[in-house]
C-alpha atoms as one frame of an Amber mdcrd trajectory, in Angstrom:
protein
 112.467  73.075 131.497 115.583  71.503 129.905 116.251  75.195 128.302 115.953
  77.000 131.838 118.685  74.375 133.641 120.898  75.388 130.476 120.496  78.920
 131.072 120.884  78.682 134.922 123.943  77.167 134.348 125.480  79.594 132.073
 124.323  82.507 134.115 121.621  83.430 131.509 118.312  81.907 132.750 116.146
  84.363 130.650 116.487  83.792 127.155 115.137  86.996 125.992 116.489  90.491
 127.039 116.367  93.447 125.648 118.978  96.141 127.093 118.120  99.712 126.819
 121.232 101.927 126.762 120.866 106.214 127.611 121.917 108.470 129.890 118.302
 109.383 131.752 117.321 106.915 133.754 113.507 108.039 134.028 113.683 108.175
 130.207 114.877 104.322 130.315 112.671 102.981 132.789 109.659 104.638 130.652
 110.932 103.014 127.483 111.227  99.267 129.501 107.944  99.603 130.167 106.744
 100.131 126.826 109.184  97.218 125.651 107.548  95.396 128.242 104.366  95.570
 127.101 105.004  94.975 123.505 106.822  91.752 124.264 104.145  90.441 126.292
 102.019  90.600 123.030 104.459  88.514 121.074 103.057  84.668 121.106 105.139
  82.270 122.726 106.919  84.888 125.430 106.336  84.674 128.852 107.009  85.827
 132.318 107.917  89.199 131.027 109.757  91.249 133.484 110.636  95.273 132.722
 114.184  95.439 134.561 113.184  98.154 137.103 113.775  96.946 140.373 112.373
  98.833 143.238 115.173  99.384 146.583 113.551  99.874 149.519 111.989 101.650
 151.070 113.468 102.926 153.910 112.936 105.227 157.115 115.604 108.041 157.528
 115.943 108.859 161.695 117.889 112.614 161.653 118.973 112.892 165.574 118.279
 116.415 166.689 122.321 117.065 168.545 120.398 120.085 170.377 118.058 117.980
 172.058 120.104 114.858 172.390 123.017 116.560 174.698 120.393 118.104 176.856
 120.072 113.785 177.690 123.800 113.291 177.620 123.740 111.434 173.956 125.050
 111.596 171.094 124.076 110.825 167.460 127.152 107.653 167.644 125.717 106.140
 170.758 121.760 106.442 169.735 122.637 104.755 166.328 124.543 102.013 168.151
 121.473 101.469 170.385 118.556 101.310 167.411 121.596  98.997 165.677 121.314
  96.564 168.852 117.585  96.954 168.894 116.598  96.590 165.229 119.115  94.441
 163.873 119.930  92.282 167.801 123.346  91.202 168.868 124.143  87.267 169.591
 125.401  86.831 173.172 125.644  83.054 173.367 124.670  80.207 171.633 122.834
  77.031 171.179 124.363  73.889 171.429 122.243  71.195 169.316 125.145  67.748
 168.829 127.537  69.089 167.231 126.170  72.359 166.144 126.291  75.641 167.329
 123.324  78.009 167.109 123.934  81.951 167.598 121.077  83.194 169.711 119.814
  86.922 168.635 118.469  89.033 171.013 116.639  91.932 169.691 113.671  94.001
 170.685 109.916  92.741 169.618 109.281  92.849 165.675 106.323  95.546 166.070
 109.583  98.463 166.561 110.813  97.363 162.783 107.606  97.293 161.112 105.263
  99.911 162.986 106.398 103.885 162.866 104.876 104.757 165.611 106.067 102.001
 167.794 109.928 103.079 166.670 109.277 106.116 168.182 108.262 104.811 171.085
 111.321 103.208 171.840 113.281 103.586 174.981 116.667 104.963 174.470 119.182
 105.088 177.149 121.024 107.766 179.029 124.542 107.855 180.653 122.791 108.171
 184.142 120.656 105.226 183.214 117.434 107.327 182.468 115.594 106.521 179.029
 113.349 108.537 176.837 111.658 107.835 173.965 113.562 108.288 170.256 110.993
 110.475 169.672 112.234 113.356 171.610 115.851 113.035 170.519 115.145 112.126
 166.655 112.600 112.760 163.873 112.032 109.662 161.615 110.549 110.300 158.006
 110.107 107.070 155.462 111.573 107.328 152.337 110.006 105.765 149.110 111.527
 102.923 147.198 114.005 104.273 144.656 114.661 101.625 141.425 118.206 100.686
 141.776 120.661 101.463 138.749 122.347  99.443 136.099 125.022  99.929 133.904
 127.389  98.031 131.489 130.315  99.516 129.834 129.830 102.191 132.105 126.222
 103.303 130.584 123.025 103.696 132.733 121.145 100.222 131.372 117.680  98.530
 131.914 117.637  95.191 130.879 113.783  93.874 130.152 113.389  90.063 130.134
 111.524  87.410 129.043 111.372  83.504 128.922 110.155  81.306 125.891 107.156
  78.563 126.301 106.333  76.413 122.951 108.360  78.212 120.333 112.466  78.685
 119.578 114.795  81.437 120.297 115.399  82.416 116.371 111.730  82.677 115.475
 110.999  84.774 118.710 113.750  87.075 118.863 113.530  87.822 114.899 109.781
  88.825 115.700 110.757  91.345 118.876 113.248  92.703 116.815 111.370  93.607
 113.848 108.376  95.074 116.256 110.614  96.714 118.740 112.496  98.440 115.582
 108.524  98.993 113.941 106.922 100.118 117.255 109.737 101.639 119.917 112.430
 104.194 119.046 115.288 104.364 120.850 116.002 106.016 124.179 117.463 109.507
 123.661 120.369 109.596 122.922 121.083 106.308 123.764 120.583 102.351 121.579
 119.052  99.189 122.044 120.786  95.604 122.011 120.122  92.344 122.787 121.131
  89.772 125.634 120.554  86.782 127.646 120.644  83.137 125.497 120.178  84.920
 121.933 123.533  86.994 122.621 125.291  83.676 123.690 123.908  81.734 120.859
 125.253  84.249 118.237 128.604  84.183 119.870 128.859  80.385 119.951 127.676
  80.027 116.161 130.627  82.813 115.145 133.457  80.770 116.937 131.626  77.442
 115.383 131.835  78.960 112.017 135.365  79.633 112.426 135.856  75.820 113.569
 134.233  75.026 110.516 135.998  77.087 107.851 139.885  76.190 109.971 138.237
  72.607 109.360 137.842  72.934 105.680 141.015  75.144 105.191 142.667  72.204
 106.434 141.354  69.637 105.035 141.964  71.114 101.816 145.608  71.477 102.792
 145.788  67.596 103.630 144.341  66.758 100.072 146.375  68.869  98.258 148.845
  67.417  99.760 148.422  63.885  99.890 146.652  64.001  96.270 149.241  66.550
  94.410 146.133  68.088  92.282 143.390  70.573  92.801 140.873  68.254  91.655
 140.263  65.521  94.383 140.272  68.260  96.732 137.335  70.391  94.718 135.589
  66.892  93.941 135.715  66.213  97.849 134.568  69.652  99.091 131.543  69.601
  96.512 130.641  66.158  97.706 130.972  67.511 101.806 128.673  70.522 100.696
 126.256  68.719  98.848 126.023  66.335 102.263 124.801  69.094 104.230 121.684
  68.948 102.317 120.321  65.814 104.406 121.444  67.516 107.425 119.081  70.272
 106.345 116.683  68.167 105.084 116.370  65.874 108.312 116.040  69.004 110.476
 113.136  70.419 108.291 111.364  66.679 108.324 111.590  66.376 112.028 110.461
  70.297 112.962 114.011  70.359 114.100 115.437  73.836 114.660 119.204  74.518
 113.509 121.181  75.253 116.672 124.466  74.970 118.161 124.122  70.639 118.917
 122.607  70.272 115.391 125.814  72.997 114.252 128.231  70.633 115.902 126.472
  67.412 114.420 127.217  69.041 110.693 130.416  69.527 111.367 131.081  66.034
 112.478 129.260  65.347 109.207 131.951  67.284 107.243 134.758  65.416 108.892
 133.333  62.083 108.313 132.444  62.602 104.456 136.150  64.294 103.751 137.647
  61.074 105.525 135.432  58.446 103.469 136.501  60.343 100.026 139.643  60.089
 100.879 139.569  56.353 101.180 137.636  56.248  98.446 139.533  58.167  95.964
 142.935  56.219  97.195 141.069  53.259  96.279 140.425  54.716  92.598 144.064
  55.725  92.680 145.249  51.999  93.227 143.326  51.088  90.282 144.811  53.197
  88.324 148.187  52.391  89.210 147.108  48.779  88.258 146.389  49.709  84.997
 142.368  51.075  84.870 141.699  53.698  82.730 139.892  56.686  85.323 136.564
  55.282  83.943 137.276  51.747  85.198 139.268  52.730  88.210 136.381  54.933
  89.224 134.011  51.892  88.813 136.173  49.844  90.361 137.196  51.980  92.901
 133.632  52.577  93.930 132.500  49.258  94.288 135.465  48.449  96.478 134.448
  51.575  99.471 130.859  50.562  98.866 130.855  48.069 101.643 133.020  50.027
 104.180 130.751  53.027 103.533 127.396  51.625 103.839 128.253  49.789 106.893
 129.748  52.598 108.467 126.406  54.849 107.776 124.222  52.168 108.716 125.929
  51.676 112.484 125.876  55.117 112.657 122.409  55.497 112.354 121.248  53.012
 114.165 124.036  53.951 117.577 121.794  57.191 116.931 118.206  56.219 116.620
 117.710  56.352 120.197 118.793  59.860 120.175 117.301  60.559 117.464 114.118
  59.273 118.957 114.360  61.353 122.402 114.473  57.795 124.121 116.339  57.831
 127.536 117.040  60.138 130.103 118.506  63.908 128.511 118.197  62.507 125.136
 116.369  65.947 124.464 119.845  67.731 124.452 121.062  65.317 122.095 118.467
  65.073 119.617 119.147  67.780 117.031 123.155  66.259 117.161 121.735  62.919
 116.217 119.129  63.847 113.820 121.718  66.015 111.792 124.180  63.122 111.591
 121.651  60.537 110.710 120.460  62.849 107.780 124.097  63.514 106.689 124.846
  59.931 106.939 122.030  59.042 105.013 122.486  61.763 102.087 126.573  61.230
 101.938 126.473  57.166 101.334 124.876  58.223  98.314 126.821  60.815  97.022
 130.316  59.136  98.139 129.037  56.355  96.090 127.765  57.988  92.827 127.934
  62.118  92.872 132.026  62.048  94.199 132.895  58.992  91.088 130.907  61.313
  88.631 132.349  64.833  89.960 136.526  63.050  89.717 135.086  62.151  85.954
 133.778  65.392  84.651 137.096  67.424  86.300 139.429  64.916  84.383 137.432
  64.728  81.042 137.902  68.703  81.309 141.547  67.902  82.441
């Protein structure tokens, strides 16, 4: 439910379509349906719909001009008389408090539904005389024709499809391995892929970008602030090495990776790079006391121990909740919180003992 108010809102309420591209139309709408069927054999996909929407249909009334000036009409002033009739006019209206209601006036319903009833229908002269439309005007019905798409300015037919019990990745990796198994192309024309997948793989390129600007600089800052390439490595390693418990926590929890838990690992990166640097400032005052790196890396260490651990452990537990899926649209939230939690958890460590270890192997090679 939560993923259908998502897609509603960005205009995408199916999260599955498949968009047929080609220049024959017939050819395309043959093709949906095949797609159609296929995806309604994939498990986990439901209310499958094949794009081709039916218009119509319609009746087509050709006035006879012979016949209608031996009556003194025309074909303008019979089509302004079944407009009145069919569709009504509003004389007055309603007053209800402060409300007006238009009133329509319009002949009985059985002249729109019933053929034979339409022609029937009086139609009026100049000298006041009326005959029936059917002497005037012969009235065929037209089937339904399926109304055209097209993007980019190509003919399309978009078939889609909404998810029950299983995740966008798994499901879409599936179609698209069968579809390029089991359906071949239209002629002359491709296949692609819409609707949440197409908005998901947009948002995780622009969130990779985030995240490499991030790191770029970041590792401008260190340099920097630290005047050597090796706090900067040291503290990169350690942020990489931290995305492992984000990783891990999603796995444990049957969490999939997706854009919250992609925006929870980048706060993850953030926090780690800011609690090395504190860290390895502390080492540096050590050593400007007098510690050898050894000592100063001890020291150091034992200093941001504290400050770290307490930070991680508030953390986690402002997040349980979320974590949890406790409270009202705590479901949205969840993969955020279970991402930090597990980054949290995996970075106190390695700030602690892998980022002292990693600034002591660089210098011994120093």
């Amino acid at each position: 439910v939560l993923g259908d108010l998502v897609g509603d809102m960005e205009n995408t309420p199916e999260p599955v379509e498949v968009k047929l591209y080609g220049p024959d139309v017939a050819a395309l709408e043959s093709r949906a349906a095949d797609v159609a069927a296929l995806l309604e054999t994939v498990p986990g996909v439901v209310d499958v719909f094949n794009g081709v929407v039916i218009s119509g249909p319609s009746l087509d009334i050709r006035v006879d001009p012979d016949r209608a000036a031996r009556f003194g009409l025309s074909a303008d002033s019979i089509a302004a008389q079944l407009e009145i009739a069919l569709r009504g006019v509003t004389p007055t209206d309603w007053v209800r408090g402060e409300r007006l209601i238009p009133i329509r006036v319009r002949y009985p319903d059985r002249f729109r539904t019933d053929l034979d009833a339409l022609l029937t229908m009086p139609i009026a002269g100049p000298t006041g005389a009326t005959i029936p439309l059917g002497q005037v005007a012969a009235i065929h019905r037209i089937a339904g024709v399926s109304e055209i798409s097209r993007e980019n300015l190509q003919p399309m037919v978009a078939v889609t499809a909404r998810l029950e019990g299983r995740d966008l990745g798994s499901a879409i990796r599936e179609i698209q391995g069968r579809i390029s198994r089991e359906i071949a192309p239209p002629a002359g024309g491709r296949i692609g892929y819409g609707g949440t997948f197409e908005s998901q793989q947009s948002a995780f390129r622009n969130l990779l970008y985030v995240l490499a600007a991030g790191i770029g600089l970041v590792s401008l800052v260190l340099l920097v602030s630290f005047r050597t390439a090796r706090a900067p490595l040291a503290i990169l390693w350690t942020t990489a090495l931290s995305l492992t418990g984000v990783v891990a926590a999603l796995r444990l929890t049957g969490t999939t990776f997706n854009l919250i838990s992609f925006v929870g690992a980048i706060m993850i990166v953030g926090i780690v790079a800011e609690n090395a640097i504190f860290l390895l400032h502390a080492v540096e005052e050590r050593q400007a006391s007098g510690d050898d790196l050894t000592a100063a890396l001890l020291h150091g260490s034992t200093d941001r121990a504290r400050p770290i651990l307490m930070t991680a452990l508030a953390a986690i537990a402002a997040l349980l909740p979320l974590a949890l899926g406790l409270g009202t649209g705590a479901q949205q939230q969840q993969p955020l919180a279970i991402a930090v939690i597990g980054g949290f958890a995996t970075s106190s460590v390695l700030l602690l003992f892998a980022l002292p270890m990693t600034i002591r192997l660089l210098g011994r090679e120093r």
